[in-house]
Amino acid sequence: MGEFALIAQYFKRPVQRAVLGVGDDCALLAPRPGMQLAISTDMLVQGRHFFADVDPRTLGHKALAVNLSDLAATGAQPLAFSLALALPSVDAPWLQGFSEGMFALADAHGCELVGGDTTQGPLNICITVFGEVPAGQALLRSGAQPGDDIYVSGHLGDARLALEALLGHIYLPPAALAAARQRLESPSPRVALGTALRGIASSALDLSDGLVGDLGHILQASAVGAELQADEVIARMAATAGGPGVALSLPRDLQLQCCLAGGDDYELCFTAAAHQRDAVQQASRAAQTPVHCVGRITAEPGLRVVDAQGQAMAQRWASFDHFSA
Ligand code: ADP
Ligand code: MG
């Protein structure tokens, strides 16, 4: 099968909202009046972001999910995406699975594939997403204010826990591994929550590299500091890794590392003023996505992780850095 037959078979579908889709030199999009385009690109490289033997269906899902997660963090509604793909060879079952996994998530978010590039080479997947957000309403990293609550959506740490188990560093019972692995391989981009938080959140980003590092970007962009409640963060891990019993029996250091410096969570971290607490819970219910307050923005710069007694946990930082390196 040649390059163009491959594109026609696996990636060309009738246009939905776009003016022009796959097949010409450029695609054409028509954002609605008063909307701004939100654009983001994420690349997935074999050996770096996924194992060579990963199920192509979940890989197709994840390649798009990590991009939709950026739109979610901006409060943008997905419109379309492009796909640049390097493939070692034309592997029909792989392409079938990959495109099915990708389009299932695309259809769930009304996001259509409008173009891309296909070349031979080591497996590499690069997606660019386009979304729209009412002018001036995008959620940015730069709006956090002292006194704001810090929230995270869903669950943290499970993806990293799965990775540690798959690498053979720790043992997880099969049911727990399956649940954690699902979180690693099939993250759910929090698009509904992101759009529901417009006008409510003061800042937001999505968690791809671990809470501590990613929250640091908000602190830097907003010129503020933060206090994170370690136990509130750990509590967000329990639900998916085979049930609270399993997660809570893990060593505390491992829980902390997975939740604070784990990465691959694809949850939202956002801040909101105290007077928005009811509005945040309403947005959470409307989006059917749980959110939890895990800390507070401070005027004093720097990030302090504190235990249940309010004591700073400075001695643990070196291991987080080592772990995430
Ligand atoms: P060009 O010669 O302009 O670079 P290509 O020959 O690379 O165009 O691609 C032909 C058409 O197929 C273009 O419309 C391009 O956007 C689309 N396309 C190529 N690869 C993909 C892909 N992986 N997914 C979707 N569309 C693709
Ligand atoms: Mg081209």
XYZ file of N, CA, C and O in Angstrom, residues 81-214:
536
model
N -8.037 18.544 14.366
C -6.633 18.250 14.629
C -5.945 17.770 13.376
O -6.591 17.359 12.406
N -4.616 17.880 13.364
C -3.823 17.320 12.275
C -2.879 16.286 12.866
O -2.562 16.309 14.057
N -2.463 15.346 12.023
C -1.688 14.190 12.478
C -0.455 14.009 11.606
O -0.564 13.741 10.407
N 0.716 14.169 12.195
C 1.969 13.869 11.491
C 2.488 12.544 12.024
O 2.655 12.369 13.230
N 2.697 11.610 11.119
C 2.961 10.227 11.502
C 4.189 9.714 10.772
O 4.269 9.792 9.548
N 5.163 9.199 11.527
C 6.270 8.459 10.932
C 6.074 6.992 11.289
O 5.868 6.664 12.461
N 6.092 6.135 10.282
C 5.836 4.701 10.468
C 7.003 3.904 9.912
O 7.459 4.174 8.805
N 7.457 2.877 10.652
C 8.543 2.047 10.137
C 8.114 1.295 8.875
O 8.909 1.111 7.955
N 6.828 0.864 8.830
C 6.312 0.117 7.677
C 4.794 0.226 7.681
O 4.214 0.727 8.644
N 4.164 -0.208 6.600
C 2.699 -0.202 6.555
C 2.204 -1.500 7.200
O 2.282 -2.564 6.604
N 1.722 -1.387 8.425
C 1.237 -2.526 9.188
C -0.276 -2.337 9.325
O -0.749 -1.564 10.160
N -1.041 -3.037 8.467
C -2.481 -2.781 8.377
C -3.214 -2.966 9.713
O -3.982 -2.077 10.111
N -3.012 -4.080 10.426
C -3.730 -4.222 11.710
C -3.358 -3.105 12.695
O -4.214 -2.605 13.431
N -2.100 -2.704 12.684
C -1.668 -1.620 13.588
C -2.382 -0.322 13.217
O -2.927 0.376 14.079
N -2.396 0.008 11.909
C -3.040 1.244 11.461
C -4.530 1.232 11.765
O -5.114 2.257 12.133
N -5.143 0.052 11.593
C -6.576 -0.085 11.872
C -6.844 0.227 13.352
O -7.714 1.030 13.683
N -6.090 -0.418 14.235
C -6.277 -0.211 15.669
C -5.984 1.224 16.074
O -6.756 1.860 16.806
N -4.879 1.745 15.570
C -4.474 3.112 15.914
C -5.551 4.115 15.494
O -5.971 4.973 16.287
N -6.016 3.993 14.245
C -6.994 4.981 13.760
C -8.331 4.821 14.494
O -8.988 5.816 14.815
N -8.706 3.588 14.807
C -9.970 3.386 15.541
C -9.913 4.009 16.930
O -10.855 4.672 17.366
N -8.812 3.782 17.628
C -8.677 4.356 18.974
C -8.681 5.873 18.929
O -9.324 6.536 19.756
N -7.987 6.420 17.936
C -7.910 7.872 17.796
C -9.278 8.470 17.434
O -9.726 9.447 18.042
N -9.953 7.858 16.456
C -11.237 8.429 16.014
C -12.339 8.252 17.056
O -13.264 9.065 17.131
N -12.252 7.190 17.870
C -13.272 7.018 18.914
C -13.234 8.214 19.867
O -14.273 8.782 20.219
N -12.034 8.607 20.264
C -11.912 9.761 21.167
C -12.248 11.060 20.425
O -12.912 11.943 20.964
N -11.800 11.155 19.165
C -12.089 12.358 18.368
C -13.600 12.566 18.246
O -14.102 13.675 18.455
N -14.316 11.484 17.949
C -15.770 11.595 17.778
C -16.450 11.967 19.095
O -17.423 12.724 19.112
N -15.922 11.429 20.198
C -16.515 11.732 21.505
C -16.399 13.227 21.824
O -17.188 13.754 22.604
N -15.424 13.895 21.215
C -15.225 15.325 21.482
C -15.569 16.198 20.278
O -15.281 17.394 20.283
N -16.158 15.623 19.239
C -16.510 16.407 18.063
C -15.312 17.093 17.440
O -15.389 18.228 16.980
N -14.162 16.391 17.428
C -12.911 16.972 16.942
C -12.498 16.194 15.693
O -12.263 14.984 15.758
N -12.429 16.849 14.538
C -12.198 16.097 13.304
C -10.767 16.231 12.794
O -10.121 17.264 12.953
N -10.299 15.160 12.164
C -8.962 15.141 11.569
C -9.023 15.850 10.222
O -9.772 15.446 9.336
N -8.241 16.914 10.065
C -8.338 17.709 8.841
C -7.072 17.681 7.988
O -7.047 18.269 6.904
N -6.035 16.993 8.446
C -4.832 16.958 7.618
C -3.679 16.364 8.377
O -3.835 15.897 9.522
N -2.509 16.352 7.740
C -1.350 15.803 8.413
C -0.213 15.546 7.454
O -0.136 16.149 6.381
N 0.653 14.660 7.855
C 1.772 14.274 7.020
C 2.116 12.837 7.376
O 1.995 12.443 8.539
N 2.511 12.050 6.378
C 2.822 10.645 6.607
C 4.153 10.335 5.963
O 4.365 10.647 4.791
N 5.052 9.749 6.754
C 6.373 9.468 6.228
C 6.895 8.172 6.828
O 6.384 7.703 7.840
N 7.890 7.602 6.181
C 8.516 6.397 6.707
C 9.614 6.791 7.685
O 10.331 7.773 7.466
N 9.705 6.044 8.800
C 10.735 6.355 9.793
C 10.403 5.684 11.109
O 9.393 5.002 11.219
N 11.246 5.877 12.122
C 10.949 5.312 13.443
C 9.610 5.842 13.939
O 9.312 7.027 13.734
N 8.811 4.984 14.590
C 7.445 5.351 14.979
C 7.420 6.629 15.814
O 8.050 6.727 16.859
N 6.686 7.605 15.312
C 6.604 8.917 15.924
C 5.239 9.507 15.568
O 4.813 9.426 14.417
N 4.569 10.050 16.559
C 3.213 10.553 16.341
C 3.155 11.983 16.848
O 3.438 12.236 18.019
N 2.798 12.891 15.971
C 2.722 14.297 16.374
C 1.366 14.855 15.979
O 1.013 14.872 14.799
N 0.608 15.274 16.961
C -0.728 15.802 16.706
C -0.777 17.284 17.083
O -0.202 17.699 18.090
N -1.435 18.066 16.252
C -1.734 19.466 16.574
C -3.241 19.606 16.670
O -3.961 19.178 15.753
N -3.713 20.144 17.786
C -5.152 20.342 17.941
C -5.503 21.817 17.819
O -4.709 22.695 18.165
N -6.714 22.049 17.340
C -7.266 23.397 17.226
C -8.589 23.417 17.991
O -9.423 22.532 17.799
N -8.725 24.406 18.852
C -9.975 24.547 19.592
C -10.418 25.986 19.551
O -9.695 26.857 19.051
N -11.616 26.251 20.067
C -12.060 27.644 20.116
C -12.510 27.988 21.523
O -13.026 27.154 22.266
N -12.269 29.251 21.855
C -12.630 29.753 23.177
C -13.090 31.202 22.987
O -12.517 31.926 22.160
N -14.161 31.613 23.684
C -14.610 32.997 23.522
C -13.457 33.963 23.820
O -12.704 33.745 24.766
N -13.333 34.986 22.992
C -12.213 35.929 23.114
C -12.081 36.427 24.548
O -13.061 36.846 25.160
N -10.882 36.320 25.071
C -10.598 36.834 26.412
C -10.931 35.868 27.535
O -10.655 36.161 28.696
N -11.525 34.704 27.226
C -11.936 33.791 28.303
C -11.032 32.574 28.477
O -11.334 31.685 29.281
N -9.945 32.508 27.708
C -9.044 31.358 27.853
C -8.480 31.299 29.266
O -8.194 32.335 29.870
N -8.345 30.089 29.799
C -7.710 29.895 31.103
C -6.202 29.885 30.884
O -5.697 29.111 30.079
N -5.503 30.730 31.623
C -4.057 30.858 31.458
C -3.342 30.424 32.732
O -3.963 30.226 33.771
N -2.022 30.327 32.633
C -1.231 29.958 33.805
C -0.958 31.164 34.705
O -0.472 30.993 35.816
N -1.267 32.327 34.207
C -0.750 33.547 34.838
C -1.711 34.268 35.772
O -1.386 35.339 36.256
N -2.866 33.699 36.073
C -3.847 34.487 36.832
C -3.992 34.169 38.310
O -4.855 34.741 38.986
N -3.156 33.263 38.846
C -3.337 32.873 40.256
C -3.036 34.030 41.199
O -2.084 34.789 40.978
N -3.851 34.171 42.240
C -3.711 35.268 43.219
C -3.507 34.681 44.615
O -4.081 33.636 44.938
N -2.724 35.379 45.467
C -2.585 34.922 46.853
C -3.956 34.709 47.488
O -4.866 35.519 47.292
N -4.094 33.595 48.218
C -5.373 33.282 48.850
C -6.235 32.335 48.028
O -7.172 31.728 48.554
N -5.953 32.196 46.720
C -6.745 31.283 45.879
C -6.572 29.836 46.360
O -5.510 29.444 46.839
N -7.618 29.060 46.213
C -7.536 27.617 46.440
C -6.867 26.965 45.236
O -7.027 27.436 44.098
N -6.151 25.867 45.499
C -5.557 25.067 44.418
C -6.329 23.753 44.333
O -6.488 23.064 45.347
N -6.799 23.437 43.147
C -7.574 22.208 42.934
C -6.869 21.287 41.939
O -6.149 21.750 41.054
N -7.145 19.996 42.086
C -6.815 19.044 41.026
C -8.087 18.275 40.693
O -8.950 18.075 41.553
N -8.203 17.845 39.441
C -9.344 17.024 39.047
C -8.985 15.552 39.195
O -7.801 15.183 39.220
N -9.999 14.718 39.278
C -9.846 13.263 39.176
C -8.836 12.685 40.145
O -8.862 12.972 41.341
N -7.928 11.884 39.612
C -6.979 11.141 40.438
C -5.560 11.359 39.960
O -5.305 11.493 38.774
N -4.648 11.356 40.910
C -3.239 11.574 40.593
C -2.412 10.339 40.926
O -2.759 9.588 41.828
N -1.318 10.158 40.219
C -0.310 9.181 40.631
C -0.466 7.786 40.074
O 0.487 7.013 40.062
N -1.663 7.464 39.598
C -1.899 6.082 39.165
C -1.097 5.734 37.911
O -0.632 4.608 37.761
N -0.952 6.703 37.012
C -0.194 6.437 35.784
C 1.260 6.100 36.119
O 1.852 5.166 35.580
N 1.833 6.868 37.033
C 3.225 6.617 37.402
C 3.364 5.285 38.146
O 4.346 4.565 37.970
N 2.345 4.970 38.930
C 2.350 3.691 39.644
C 2.371 2.540 38.636
O 3.124 1.575 38.783
N 1.555 2.665 37.599
C 1.525 1.626 36.562
C 2.883 1.507 35.883
O 3.387 0.396 35.650
N 3.491 2.649 35.586
C 4.796 2.636 34.921
C 5.830 1.919 35.787
O 6.606 1.078 35.291
N 5.838 2.226 37.066
C 6.795 1.576 37.973
C 6.585 0.065 37.994
O 7.541 -0.710 38.030
N 5.319 -0.353 37.949
C 5.024 -1.791 37.962
C 5.432 -2.435 36.639
O 6.024 -3.517 36.610
N 5.132 -1.738 35.522
C 5.469 -2.300 34.202
C 6.981 -2.383 34.017
O 7.481 -3.256 33.313
N 7.712 -1.471 34.656
C 9.177 -1.503 34.569
C 9.777 -2.523 35.544
O 10.983 -2.721 35.573
N 8.901 -3.144 36.364
C 9.374 -4.169 37.295
C 9.968 -3.609 38.571
O 10.593 -4.340 39.336
N 9.757 -2.301 38.834
C 10.324 -1.691 40.039
C 9.505 -2.020 41.281
O 10.022 -2.020 42.392
N 8.205 -2.225 41.087
C 7.339 -2.559 42.221
C 6.378 -3.649 41.772
O 6.196 -3.873 40.571
N 5.752 -4.311 42.738
C 4.737 -5.318 42.402
C 3.361 -4.752 42.702
O 3.127 -4.168 43.755
N 2.433 -4.905 41.747
C 1.032 -4.574 41.987
C 0.206 -5.812 41.694
O 0.446 -6.492 40.684
N -0.784 -6.129 42.515
C -1.694 -7.241 42.200
C -2.352 -6.977 40.845
O -2.545 -5.813 40.472
N -2.700 -8.033 40.090
C -3.210 -7.869 38.718
C -4.355 -6.872 38.572
O -4.331 -6.051 37.651
N -5.324 -6.901 39.487
C -6.464 -5.986 39.344
C -6.015 -4.537 39.510
O -6.475 -3.642 38.785
N -5.100 -4.315 40.443
C -4.610 -2.955 40.670
C -3.789 -2.481 39.481
O -3.897 -1.331 39.042
N -2.976 -3.384 38.944
C -2.164 -3.021 37.783
C -3.057 -2.667 36.602
O -2.823 -1.680 35.900
N -4.103 -3.466 36.400
C -5.004 -3.211 35.266
C -5.650 -1.833 35.403
O -5.740 -1.077 34.428
N -6.082 -1.495 36.614
C -6.736 -0.194 36.828
C -5.744 0.949 36.626
O -6.059 1.955 35.981
N -4.543 0.786 37.164
C -3.542 1.850 37.037
C -3.086 1.976 35.588
O -2.870 3.081 35.078
N -2.949 0.845 34.919
C -2.492 0.838 33.534
C -3.488 1.537 32.614
O -3.117 2.225 31.656
N -4.747 1.357 32.929
C -5.806 2.042 32.188
C -5.599 3.554 32.258
O -5.766 4.284 31.291
N -5.209 4.030 33.431
C -4.977 5.462 33.619
C -3.733 5.923 32.862
O -3.668 7.049 32.384
N -2.737 5.071 32.776
C -1.512 5.406 32.049
C -1.767 5.454 30.549
O -1.319 6.360 29.857
N -2.502 4.460 30.054
C -2.622 4.302 28.601
C -3.841 4.995 28.009
O -3.847 5.302 26.822
N -4.877 5.203 28.801
C -6.098 5.819 28.267
C -6.570 6.986 29.112
O -7.665 6.953 29.674
N -5.764 8.030 29.222
C -6.209 9.174 30.028
C -7.450 9.823 29.421
O -7.650 9.766 28.206
N -8.288 10.401 30.291
C -9.509 11.087 29.840
C -9.277 12.582 29.886
O -9.204 13.156 30.968
N -9.148 13.241 28.730
C -8.935 14.691 28.758
C -10.145 15.380 29.374
O -11.283 15.047 29.059
N -9.888 16.335 30.275
C -10.962 16.950 31.071
C -11.565 18.157 30.369
O -11.637 19.265 30.941
N -11.993 17.944 29.136
C -12.486 19.049 28.302
C -13.734 19.698 28.901
O -13.831 20.929 28.970
N -14.670 18.888 29.361
C -15.917 19.461 29.901
C -15.623 20.312 31.128
O -16.211 21.392 31.315
N -14.706 19.856 31.962
C -14.358 20.636 33.153
C -13.693 21.948 32.750
O -14.015 23.010 33.291
N -12.763 21.877 31.797
C -12.054 23.081 31.374
C -13.017 24.160 30.886
O -12.921 25.327 31.295
N -13.961 23.793 30.054
C -14.884 24.813 29.541
C -15.812 25.302 30.656
O -16.171 26.476 30.698
N -16.176 24.403 31.578
C -17.063 24.807 32.687
C -16.363 25.772 33.643
O -17.031 26.510 34.376
N -15.037 25.769 33.648
C -14.284 26.620 34.584
C -13.986 28.012 34.030
O -13.392 28.846 34.726
N -14.412 28.270 32.784
C -14.219 29.627 32.245
C -14.917 30.630 33.151
O -16.066 30.409 33.541
N -14.203 31.715 33.452
C -14.803 32.754 34.294
C -14.807 32.400 35.775
O -15.256 33.196 36.602
N -14.358 31.197 36.128
C -14.330 30.765 37.532
C -12.892 30.554 38.000
O -12.477 31.080 39.026
N -12.132 29.763 37.225
C -10.735 29.515 37.594
C -9.901 30.761 37.310
O -10.132 31.457 36.318
N -8.944 31.028 38.181
C -8.058 32.172 37.958
C -6.826 31.766 37.157
O -6.164 32.609 36.539
N -6.485 30.480 37.173
C -5.396 29.958 36.354
C -5.620 28.462 36.201
O -6.368 27.859 36.985
N -4.981 27.863 35.200
C -5.134 26.419 35.003
C -4.013 25.903 34.122
O -3.431 26.640 33.327
N -3.700 24.622 34.285
C -2.868 23.884 33.318
C -3.197 22.418 33.462
O -3.928 22.026 34.371
N -2.697 21.618 32.518
C -2.924 20.177 32.659
C -1.647 19.540 33.183
O -0.534 20.040 32.967
N -1.823 18.439 33.904
C -0.714 17.781 34.585
C -0.147 16.686 33.706
O -0.752 15.634 33.538
N 1.017 16.968 33.128
C 1.668 15.953 32.297
C 3.006 15.529 32.891
O 3.444 14.409 32.700
N 3.644 16.412 33.647
C 4.988 16.111 34.165
C 5.031 15.931 35.676
O 6.114 15.818 36.245
N 3.886 15.909 36.320
C 3.862 15.777 37.770
C 3.394 17.066 38.419
O 3.744 18.163 37.975
N 2.616 16.934 39.492
C 1.957 18.088 40.117
C 2.944 19.168 40.563
O 2.735 20.351 40.296
N 3.995 18.769 41.269
C 4.905 19.781 41.818
C 5.559 20.607 40.708
O 5.579 21.837 40.750
N 6.073 19.921 39.702
C 6.724 20.638 38.606
C 5.736 21.483 37.825
O 6.015 22.644 37.494
N 4.574 20.924 37.527
C 3.596 21.653 36.713
C 2.999 22.837 37.476
O 2.846 23.922 36.920
